[in-house]
Amino acid sequence: MQALELLTKRQSCPRLIAPGPSPEQLQVMLDAAARTPDHMNLMPWEFVVIEGLGLQRLSDIFVEVAKANNSDEEGIAKSAKMPTRAPMIIAVISRITEHPKVPAWEQHISAGCAVHAIQMAAVAQGLAGIWRTGSYAEHPVVREAFDITGDDKLVGFLYLGTPATEQRFKPSRDIQAKVRYL
Ligand SMILES: Cc1cc2nc3c(=O)[nH]c(=O)nc-3n(C[C@H](O)[C@H](O)[C@H](O)COP(=O)(O)O)c2cc1C
């Protein structure tokens, strides 16, 4: 895929099946993440790769969240199934370093750019993905399970895999109304 085609036509895919990224494809995706803009070289990111038994572990965590939220049986069952929506999920965490020149918000944005870079590298390799947070990313149960404290944030669960069906191409949006010149 040409670089500009990737940049101008990327879209998400919510329905993902196996195969997920191979170890080689995953490495390319992580190499793309390592190229993320990063003020003062802080590398304010952590990537937790979740596949196989890890997906079951994430399902257990989501069930714990649902129970803590007093969800009914249906809600608990729905939460348990959420991690089964892809063969691989990467949880991207912004790990904040206190720095006089780099406020936390810059580091969170850098982590968000890393999510995007990974998704783009997945699409470029014939895979697909969708970036999800939902209310769970900020839930205390999830924060504890992923050892997230203070300013650190789970900025996204990036679901990755093979598109389950051929994707309908979404037309590009008109960006002109969002652009002005100073
Ligand atoms: C920070 C962030 C969090 C998101 N969280 C969710 C989410 O929890 N659930 C969801 O369906 N989409 C979520 N999205 C949106 C999808 O990733 C996706 O961008 C959206 O469905 C539009 O599809 P597109 O990427 O093909 O334009 C989130 C996007 C961002 C940037």
PDB file of C-alpha atoms and ligand atoms in Angstrom:
ATOM      1  CA  MET A   1       0.000   0.000   0.000  1.00  0.00           C
ATOM      2  CA  GLN A   2       1.297   3.452  -0.904  1.00  0.00           C
ATOM      3  CA  ALA A   3       2.014   5.785   2.013  1.00  0.00           C
ATOM      4  CA  LEU A   4      -0.470   8.463   0.939  1.00  0.00           C
ATOM      5  CA  GLU A   5      -3.178   5.931   0.227  1.00  0.00           C
ATOM      6  CA  LEU A   6      -2.676   4.595   3.770  1.00  0.00           C
ATOM      7  CA  LEU A   7      -2.792   8.088   5.273  1.00  0.00           C
ATOM      8  CA  THR A   8      -5.834   9.289   3.359  1.00  0.00           C
ATOM      9  CA  LYS A   9      -7.880   6.071   3.330  1.00  0.00           C
ATOM     10  CA  ARG A  10      -7.250   4.419   6.711  1.00  0.00           C
ATOM     11  CA  GLN A  11     -10.363   3.270   8.492  1.00  0.00           C
ATOM     12  CA  SER A  12     -11.172   1.156  11.494  1.00  0.00           C
ATOM     13  CA  CYS A  13     -12.587  -2.328  11.469  1.00  0.00           C
ATOM     14  CA  PRO A  14     -14.723  -3.476  14.429  1.00  0.00           C
ATOM     15  CA  ARG A  15     -15.158  -7.073  13.244  1.00  0.00           C
ATOM     16  CA  LEU A  16     -11.839  -8.864  13.504  1.00  0.00           C
ATOM     17  CA  ILE A  17     -10.924 -12.528  13.311  1.00  0.00           C
ATOM     18  CA  ALA A  18      -7.795 -14.705  13.325  1.00  0.00           C
ATOM     19  CA  PRO A  19      -5.127 -14.651  12.189  1.00  0.00           C
ATOM     20  CA  GLY A  20      -3.851 -11.821  14.321  1.00  0.00           C
ATOM     21  CA  PRO A  21      -0.477 -10.215  13.743  1.00  0.00           C
ATOM     22  CA  SER A  22       2.405 -12.656  13.377  1.00  0.00           C
ATOM     23  CA  PRO A  23       5.491 -12.031  15.539  1.00  0.00           C
ATOM     24  CA  GLU A  24       7.167 -10.401  12.514  1.00  0.00           C
ATOM     25  CA  GLN A  25       4.149  -8.182  11.810  1.00  0.00           C
ATOM     26  CA  LEU A  26       3.961  -7.245  15.502  1.00  0.00           C
ATOM     27  CA  GLN A  27       7.626  -6.251  15.457  1.00  0.00           C
ATOM     28  CA  VAL A  28       7.007  -3.920  12.482  1.00  0.00           C
ATOM     29  CA  MET A  29       4.075  -2.385  14.356  1.00  0.00           C
ATOM     30  CA  LEU A  30       6.204  -1.815  17.458  1.00  0.00           C
ATOM     31  CA  ASP A  31       9.000  -0.361  15.323  1.00  0.00           C
ATOM     32  CA  ALA A  32       6.425   2.106  13.951  1.00  0.00           C
ATOM     33  CA  ALA A  33       5.432   2.981  17.533  1.00  0.00           C
ATOM     34  CA  ALA A  34       9.074   3.662  18.374  1.00  0.00           C
ATOM     35  CA  ARG A  35       9.054   6.363  15.642  1.00  0.00           C
ATOM     36  CA  THR A  36       6.308   8.301  17.416  1.00  0.00           C
ATOM     37  CA  PRO A  37       7.011  12.015  18.000  1.00  0.00           C
ATOM     38  CA  ASP A  38       8.425  12.191  21.500  1.00  0.00           C
ATOM     39  CA  HIS A  39       9.571  15.442  23.146  1.00  0.00           C
ATOM     40  CA  MET A  40      12.943  15.008  24.935  1.00  0.00           C
ATOM     41  CA  ASN A  41      13.109  11.305  24.151  1.00  0.00           C
ATOM     42  CA  LEU A  42      11.092  10.248  27.181  1.00  0.00           C
ATOM     43  CA  MET A  43       9.447   7.272  25.426  1.00  0.00           C
ATOM     44  CA  PRO A  44       6.345   7.826  27.573  1.00  0.00           C
ATOM     45  CA  TRP A  45       4.634   4.625  26.476  1.00  0.00           C
ATOM     46  CA  GLU A  46       4.112   1.019  27.469  1.00  0.00           C
ATOM     47  CA  PHE A  47       2.583  -1.593  25.197  1.00  0.00           C
ATOM     48  CA  VAL A  48       0.894  -4.598  26.757  1.00  0.00           C
ATOM     49  CA  VAL A  49       0.379  -7.275  24.112  1.00  0.00           C
ATOM     50  CA  ILE A  50      -2.657  -9.414  24.866  1.00  0.00           C
ATOM     51  CA  GLU A  51      -3.330 -12.636  22.960  1.00  0.00           C
ATOM     52  CA  GLY A  52      -4.138 -16.270  23.716  1.00  0.00           C
ATOM     53  CA  LEU A  53      -4.435 -16.740  27.474  1.00  0.00           C
ATOM     54  CA  GLY A  54      -3.935 -13.000  27.909  1.00  0.00           C
ATOM     55  CA  LEU A  55      -7.349 -12.439  26.303  1.00  0.00           C
ATOM     56  CA  GLN A  56      -8.889 -14.684  28.965  1.00  0.00           C
ATOM     57  CA  ARG A  57      -7.057 -12.700  31.635  1.00  0.00           C
ATOM     58  CA  LEU A  58      -8.470  -9.452  30.161  1.00  0.00           C
ATOM     59  CA  SER A  59     -11.930 -11.022  30.090  1.00  0.00           C
ATOM     60  CA  ASP A  60     -11.574 -11.809  33.820  1.00  0.00           C
ATOM     61  CA  ILE A  61     -10.565  -8.177  34.466  1.00  0.00           C
ATOM     62  CA  PHE A  62     -13.568  -6.862  32.506  1.00  0.00           C
ATOM     63  CA  VAL A  63     -15.878  -9.178  34.475  1.00  0.00           C
ATOM     64  CA  GLU A  64     -14.425  -7.737  37.677  1.00  0.00           C
ATOM     65  CA  VAL A  65     -15.213  -4.240  36.345  1.00  0.00           C
ATOM     66  CA  ALA A  66     -18.791  -5.209  35.509  1.00  0.00           C
ATOM     67  CA  LYS A  67     -19.283  -6.704  38.971  1.00  0.00           C
ATOM     68  CA  ALA A  68     -17.797  -3.598  40.618  1.00  0.00           C
ATOM     69  CA  ASN A  69     -20.316  -1.559  38.578  1.00  0.00           C
ATOM     70  CA  ASN A  70     -23.160  -3.771  39.871  1.00  0.00           C
ATOM     71  CA  SER A  71     -24.001  -4.884  36.327  1.00  0.00           C
ATOM     72  CA  ASP A  72     -26.678  -7.538  35.850  1.00  0.00           C
ATOM     73  CA  GLU A  73     -25.920 -11.034  34.480  1.00  0.00           C
ATOM     74  CA  GLU A  74     -26.358  -9.824  30.911  1.00  0.00           C
ATOM     75  CA  GLY A  75     -23.896  -6.971  31.465  1.00  0.00           C
ATOM     76  CA  ILE A  76     -21.357  -9.305  33.042  1.00  0.00           C
ATOM     77  CA  ALA A  77     -21.645 -11.756  30.130  1.00  0.00           C
ATOM     78  CA  LYS A  78     -21.203  -8.872  27.646  1.00  0.00           C
ATOM     79  CA  SER A  79     -18.087  -7.668  29.462  1.00  0.00           C
ATOM     80  CA  ALA A  80     -16.635 -11.188  29.488  1.00  0.00           C
ATOM     81  CA  LYS A  81     -16.996 -11.347  25.714  1.00  0.00           C
ATOM     82  CA  MET A  82     -15.439  -7.979  24.898  1.00  0.00           C
ATOM     83  CA  PRO A  83     -11.857  -9.251  24.563  1.00  0.00           C
ATOM     84  CA  THR A  84     -13.014 -12.009  22.192  1.00  0.00           C
ATOM     85  CA  ARG A  85     -13.625  -9.384  19.494  1.00  0.00           C
ATOM     86  CA  ALA A  86     -10.076  -9.706  18.160  1.00  0.00           C
ATOM     87  CA  PRO A  87      -7.229 -12.230  18.203  1.00  0.00           C
ATOM     88  CA  MET A  88      -4.864  -9.602  19.615  1.00  0.00           C
ATOM     89  CA  ILE A  89      -5.308  -6.480  21.710  1.00  0.00           C
ATOM     90  CA  ILE A  90      -2.538  -4.051  22.577  1.00  0.00           C
ATOM     91  CA  ALA A  91      -3.168  -1.917  25.637  1.00  0.00           C
ATOM     92  CA  VAL A  92      -1.241   1.323  25.236  1.00  0.00           C
ATOM     93  CA  ILE A  93      -0.384   3.124  28.450  1.00  0.00           C
ATOM     94  CA  SER A  94       1.109   6.598  28.737  1.00  0.00           C
ATOM     95  CA  ARG A  95       3.799   6.422  31.421  1.00  0.00           C
ATOM     96  CA  ILE A  96       4.410   9.984  32.528  1.00  0.00           C
ATOM     97  CA  THR A  97       7.795  11.295  33.582  1.00  0.00           C
ATOM     98  CA  GLU A  98       7.867  14.600  35.421  1.00  0.00           C
ATOM     99  CA  HIS A  99       9.894  16.924  33.244  1.00  0.00           C
ATOM    100  CA  PRO A 100      10.298  20.719  33.314  1.00  0.00           C
ATOM    101  CA  LYS A 101       9.907  21.019  29.522  1.00  0.00           C
ATOM    102  CA  VAL A 102       7.437  18.236  28.772  1.00  0.00           C
ATOM    103  CA  PRO A 103       4.058  18.485  30.480  1.00  0.00           C
ATOM    104  CA  ALA A 104       1.961  15.373  30.979  1.00  0.00           C
ATOM    105  CA  TRP A 105      -0.434  16.337  28.175  1.00  0.00           C
ATOM    106  CA  GLU A 106       2.372  16.170  25.609  1.00  0.00           C
ATOM    107  CA  GLN A 107       3.269  12.698  26.819  1.00  0.00           C
ATOM    108  CA  HIS A 108      -0.362  11.514  26.608  1.00  0.00           C
ATOM    109  CA  ILE A 109      -0.551  12.809  23.039  1.00  0.00           C
ATOM    110  CA  SER A 110       2.663  10.981  22.198  1.00  0.00           C
ATOM    111  CA  ALA A 111       1.090   7.752  23.491  1.00  0.00           C
ATOM    112  CA  GLY A 112      -1.996   8.447  21.366  1.00  0.00           C
ATOM    113  CA  CYS A 113       0.244   8.922  18.320  1.00  0.00           C
ATOM    114  CA  ALA A 114       1.794   5.540  19.126  1.00  0.00           C
ATOM    115  CA  VAL A 115      -1.656   3.907  19.010  1.00  0.00           C
ATOM    116  CA  HIS A 116      -2.238   5.465  15.602  1.00  0.00           C
ATOM    117  CA  ALA A 117       1.191   4.407  14.340  1.00  0.00           C
ATOM    118  CA  ILE A 118       0.543   0.803  15.377  1.00  0.00           C
ATOM    119  CA  GLN A 119      -2.849   0.808  13.685  1.00  0.00           C
ATOM    120  CA  MET A 120      -1.369   2.261  10.500  1.00  0.00           C
ATOM    121  CA  ALA A 121       1.420  -0.322  10.481  1.00  0.00           C
ATOM    122  CA  ALA A 122      -1.212  -3.035  10.932  1.00  0.00           C
ATOM    123  CA  VAL A 123      -3.286  -1.753   7.999  1.00  0.00           C
ATOM    124  CA  ALA A 124      -0.146  -1.412   5.842  1.00  0.00           C
ATOM    125  CA  GLN A 125       0.470  -5.130   6.410  1.00  0.00           C
ATOM    126  CA  GLY A 126      -3.034  -6.205   5.359  1.00  0.00           C
ATOM    127  CA  LEU A 127      -4.399  -6.373   8.902  1.00  0.00           C
ATOM    128  CA  ALA A 128      -6.985  -4.115  10.507  1.00  0.00           C
ATOM    129  CA  GLY A 129      -7.873  -2.712  13.881  1.00  0.00           C
ATOM    130  CA  ILE A 130      -9.959  -0.449  16.026  1.00  0.00           C
ATOM    131  CA  TRP A 131      -8.948   1.817  18.901  1.00  0.00           C
ATOM    132  CA  ARG A 132     -11.256   1.481  21.869  1.00  0.00           C
ATOM    133  CA  THR A 133     -11.304   2.935  25.346  1.00  0.00           C
ATOM    134  CA  GLY A 134     -14.862   2.941  26.651  1.00  0.00           C
ATOM    135  CA  SER A 135     -15.395   3.673  30.329  1.00  0.00           C
ATOM    136  CA  TYR A 136     -13.311   0.619  31.238  1.00  0.00           C
ATOM    137  CA  ALA A 137      -9.936   2.181  30.369  1.00  0.00           C
ATOM    138  CA  GLU A 138     -10.251   4.603  33.295  1.00  0.00           C
ATOM    139  CA  HIS A 139     -11.891   2.185  35.721  1.00  0.00           C
ATOM    140  CA  PRO A 140      -9.988   1.664  39.008  1.00  0.00           C
ATOM    141  CA  VAL A 141     -10.108  -2.126  38.557  1.00  0.00           C
ATOM    142  CA  VAL A 142      -8.417  -1.830  35.142  1.00  0.00           C
ATOM    143  CA  ARG A 143      -5.924   0.732  36.417  1.00  0.00           C
ATOM    144  CA  GLU A 144      -4.917  -1.574  39.221  1.00  0.00           C
ATOM    145  CA  ALA A 145      -4.695  -4.630  36.954  1.00  0.00           C
ATOM    146  CA  PHE A 146      -2.359  -2.746  34.581  1.00  0.00           C
ATOM    147  CA  ASP A 147      -0.415  -1.098  37.411  1.00  0.00           C
ATOM    148  CA  ILE A 148      -1.508   2.425  36.420  1.00  0.00           C
ATOM    149  CA  THR A 149      -1.189   5.143  39.018  1.00  0.00           C
ATOM    150  CA  GLY A 150      -0.957   8.934  39.198  1.00  0.00           C
ATOM    151  CA  ASP A 151      -0.912  10.748  35.843  1.00  0.00           C
ATOM    152  CA  ASP A 152      -0.410   7.551  33.832  1.00  0.00           C
ATOM    153  CA  LYS A 153      -3.318   6.608  31.590  1.00  0.00           C
ATOM    154  CA  LEU A 154      -4.507   3.665  29.590  1.00  0.00           C
ATOM    155  CA  VAL A 155      -4.982   5.625  26.368  1.00  0.00           C
ATOM    156  CA  GLY A 156      -6.365   2.767  24.342  1.00  0.00           C
ATOM    157  CA  PHE A 157      -7.091  -0.860  23.768  1.00  0.00           C
ATOM    158  CA  LEU A 158      -6.112  -1.402  20.152  1.00  0.00           C
ATOM    159  CA  TYR A 159      -8.006  -4.418  18.807  1.00  0.00           C
ATOM    160  CA  LEU A 160      -6.107  -6.058  15.933  1.00  0.00           C
ATOM    161  CA  GLY A 161      -6.698  -8.877  13.492  1.00  0.00           C
ATOM    162  CA  THR A 162      -7.950  -9.807  10.058  1.00  0.00           C
ATOM    163  CA  PRO A 163     -11.143  -8.127   8.810  1.00  0.00           C
ATOM    164  CA  ALA A 164     -14.042 -10.603   9.207  1.00  0.00           C
ATOM    165  CA  THR A 165     -15.640  -9.396   5.981  1.00  0.00           C
ATOM    166  CA  GLU A 166     -14.613  -7.184   3.117  1.00  0.00           C
ATOM    167  CA  GLN A 167     -14.727  -3.638   4.436  1.00  0.00           C
ATOM    168  CA  ARG A 168     -17.137  -1.092   3.021  1.00  0.00           C
ATOM    169  CA  PHE A 169     -15.046   1.920   2.110  1.00  0.00           C
ATOM    170  CA  LYS A 170     -16.220   5.024   3.954  1.00  0.00           C
ATOM    171  CA  PRO A 171     -16.119   8.163   1.818  1.00  0.00           C
ATOM    172  CA  SER A 172     -13.659  10.825   2.923  1.00  0.00           C
ATOM    173  CA  ARG A 173     -15.019  13.651   5.062  1.00  0.00           C
ATOM    174  CA  ASP A 174     -14.944  17.280   3.965  1.00  0.00           C
ATOM    175  CA  ILE A 175     -12.178  18.819   6.060  1.00  0.00           C
ATOM    176  CA  GLN A 176     -12.416  22.375   4.678  1.00  0.00           C
ATOM    177  CA  ALA A 177     -14.752  23.658   7.400  1.00  0.00           C
ATOM    178  CA  LYS A 178     -12.121  22.698   9.972  1.00  0.00           C
ATOM    179  CA  VAL A 179      -9.319  24.630   8.285  1.00  0.00           C
ATOM    180  CA  ARG A 180      -8.464  28.302   8.502  1.00  0.00           C
ATOM    181  CA  TYR A 181      -5.425  30.393   7.793  1.00  0.00           C
ATOM    182  CA  LEU A 182      -3.920  32.920  10.145  1.00  0.00           C
TER     183      LEU A 182
HETATM  184  C1  LIG B   1      -9.092   7.856  22.115  1.00  0.00           C
HETATM  185  C2  LIG B   1     -10.135   7.128  21.320  1.00  0.00           C
HETATM  186  C3  LIG B   1     -10.994   6.255  21.963  1.00  0.00           C
HETATM  187  C4  LIG B   1     -11.986   5.571  21.263  1.00  0.00           C
HETATM  188  N1  LIG B   1     -12.797   4.701  21.923  1.00  0.00           N
HETATM  189  C5  LIG B   1     -13.733   4.016  21.240  1.00  0.00           C
HETATM  190  C6  LIG B   1     -14.557   3.065  21.909  1.00  0.00           C
HETATM  191  O1  LIG B   1     -14.441   2.840  23.095  1.00  0.00           O
HETATM  192  N2  LIG B   1     -15.475   2.412  21.171  1.00  0.00           N
HETATM  193  C7  LIG B   1     -15.643   2.646  19.825  1.00  0.00           C
HETATM  194  O2  LIG B   1     -16.499   2.026  19.203  1.00  0.00           O
HETATM  195  N3  LIG B   1     -14.854   3.528  19.170  1.00  0.00           N
HETATM  196  C8  LIG B   1     -13.918   4.205  19.834  1.00  0.00           C
HETATM  197  N4  LIG B   1     -13.114   5.111  19.174  1.00  0.00           N
HETATM  198  C9  LIG B   1     -13.366   5.392  17.748  1.00  0.00           C
HETATM  199  C10 LIG B   1     -12.829   4.307  16.816  1.00  0.00           C
HETATM  200  O3  LIG B   1     -11.474   3.991  17.100  1.00  0.00           O
HETATM  201  C11 LIG B   1     -12.927   4.751  15.340  1.00  0.00           C
HETATM  202  O4  LIG B   1     -12.052   5.814  15.094  1.00  0.00           O
HETATM  203  C12 LIG B   1     -14.345   5.171  14.969  1.00  0.00           C
HETATM  204  O5  LIG B   1     -15.172   4.046  15.067  1.00  0.00           O
HETATM  205  C13 LIG B   1     -14.430   5.758  13.548  1.00  0.00           C
HETATM  206  O6  LIG B   1     -13.957   4.841  12.625  1.00  0.00           O
HETATM  207  P1  LIG B   1     -12.779   5.215  11.608  1.00  0.00           P
HETATM  208  O7  LIG B   1     -11.506   5.157  12.397  1.00  0.00           O
HETATM  209  O8  LIG B   1     -12.897   4.180  10.539  1.00  0.00           O
HETATM  210  O9  LIG B   1     -13.060   6.583  11.078  1.00  0.00           O
HETATM  211  C14 LIG B   1     -12.118   5.780  19.861  1.00  0.00           C
HETATM  212  C15 LIG B   1     -11.230   6.656  19.204  1.00  0.00           C
HETATM  213  C16 LIG B   1     -10.247   7.319  19.925  1.00  0.00           C
HETATM  214  C17 LIG B   1      -9.305   8.259  19.198  1.00  0.00           C
END
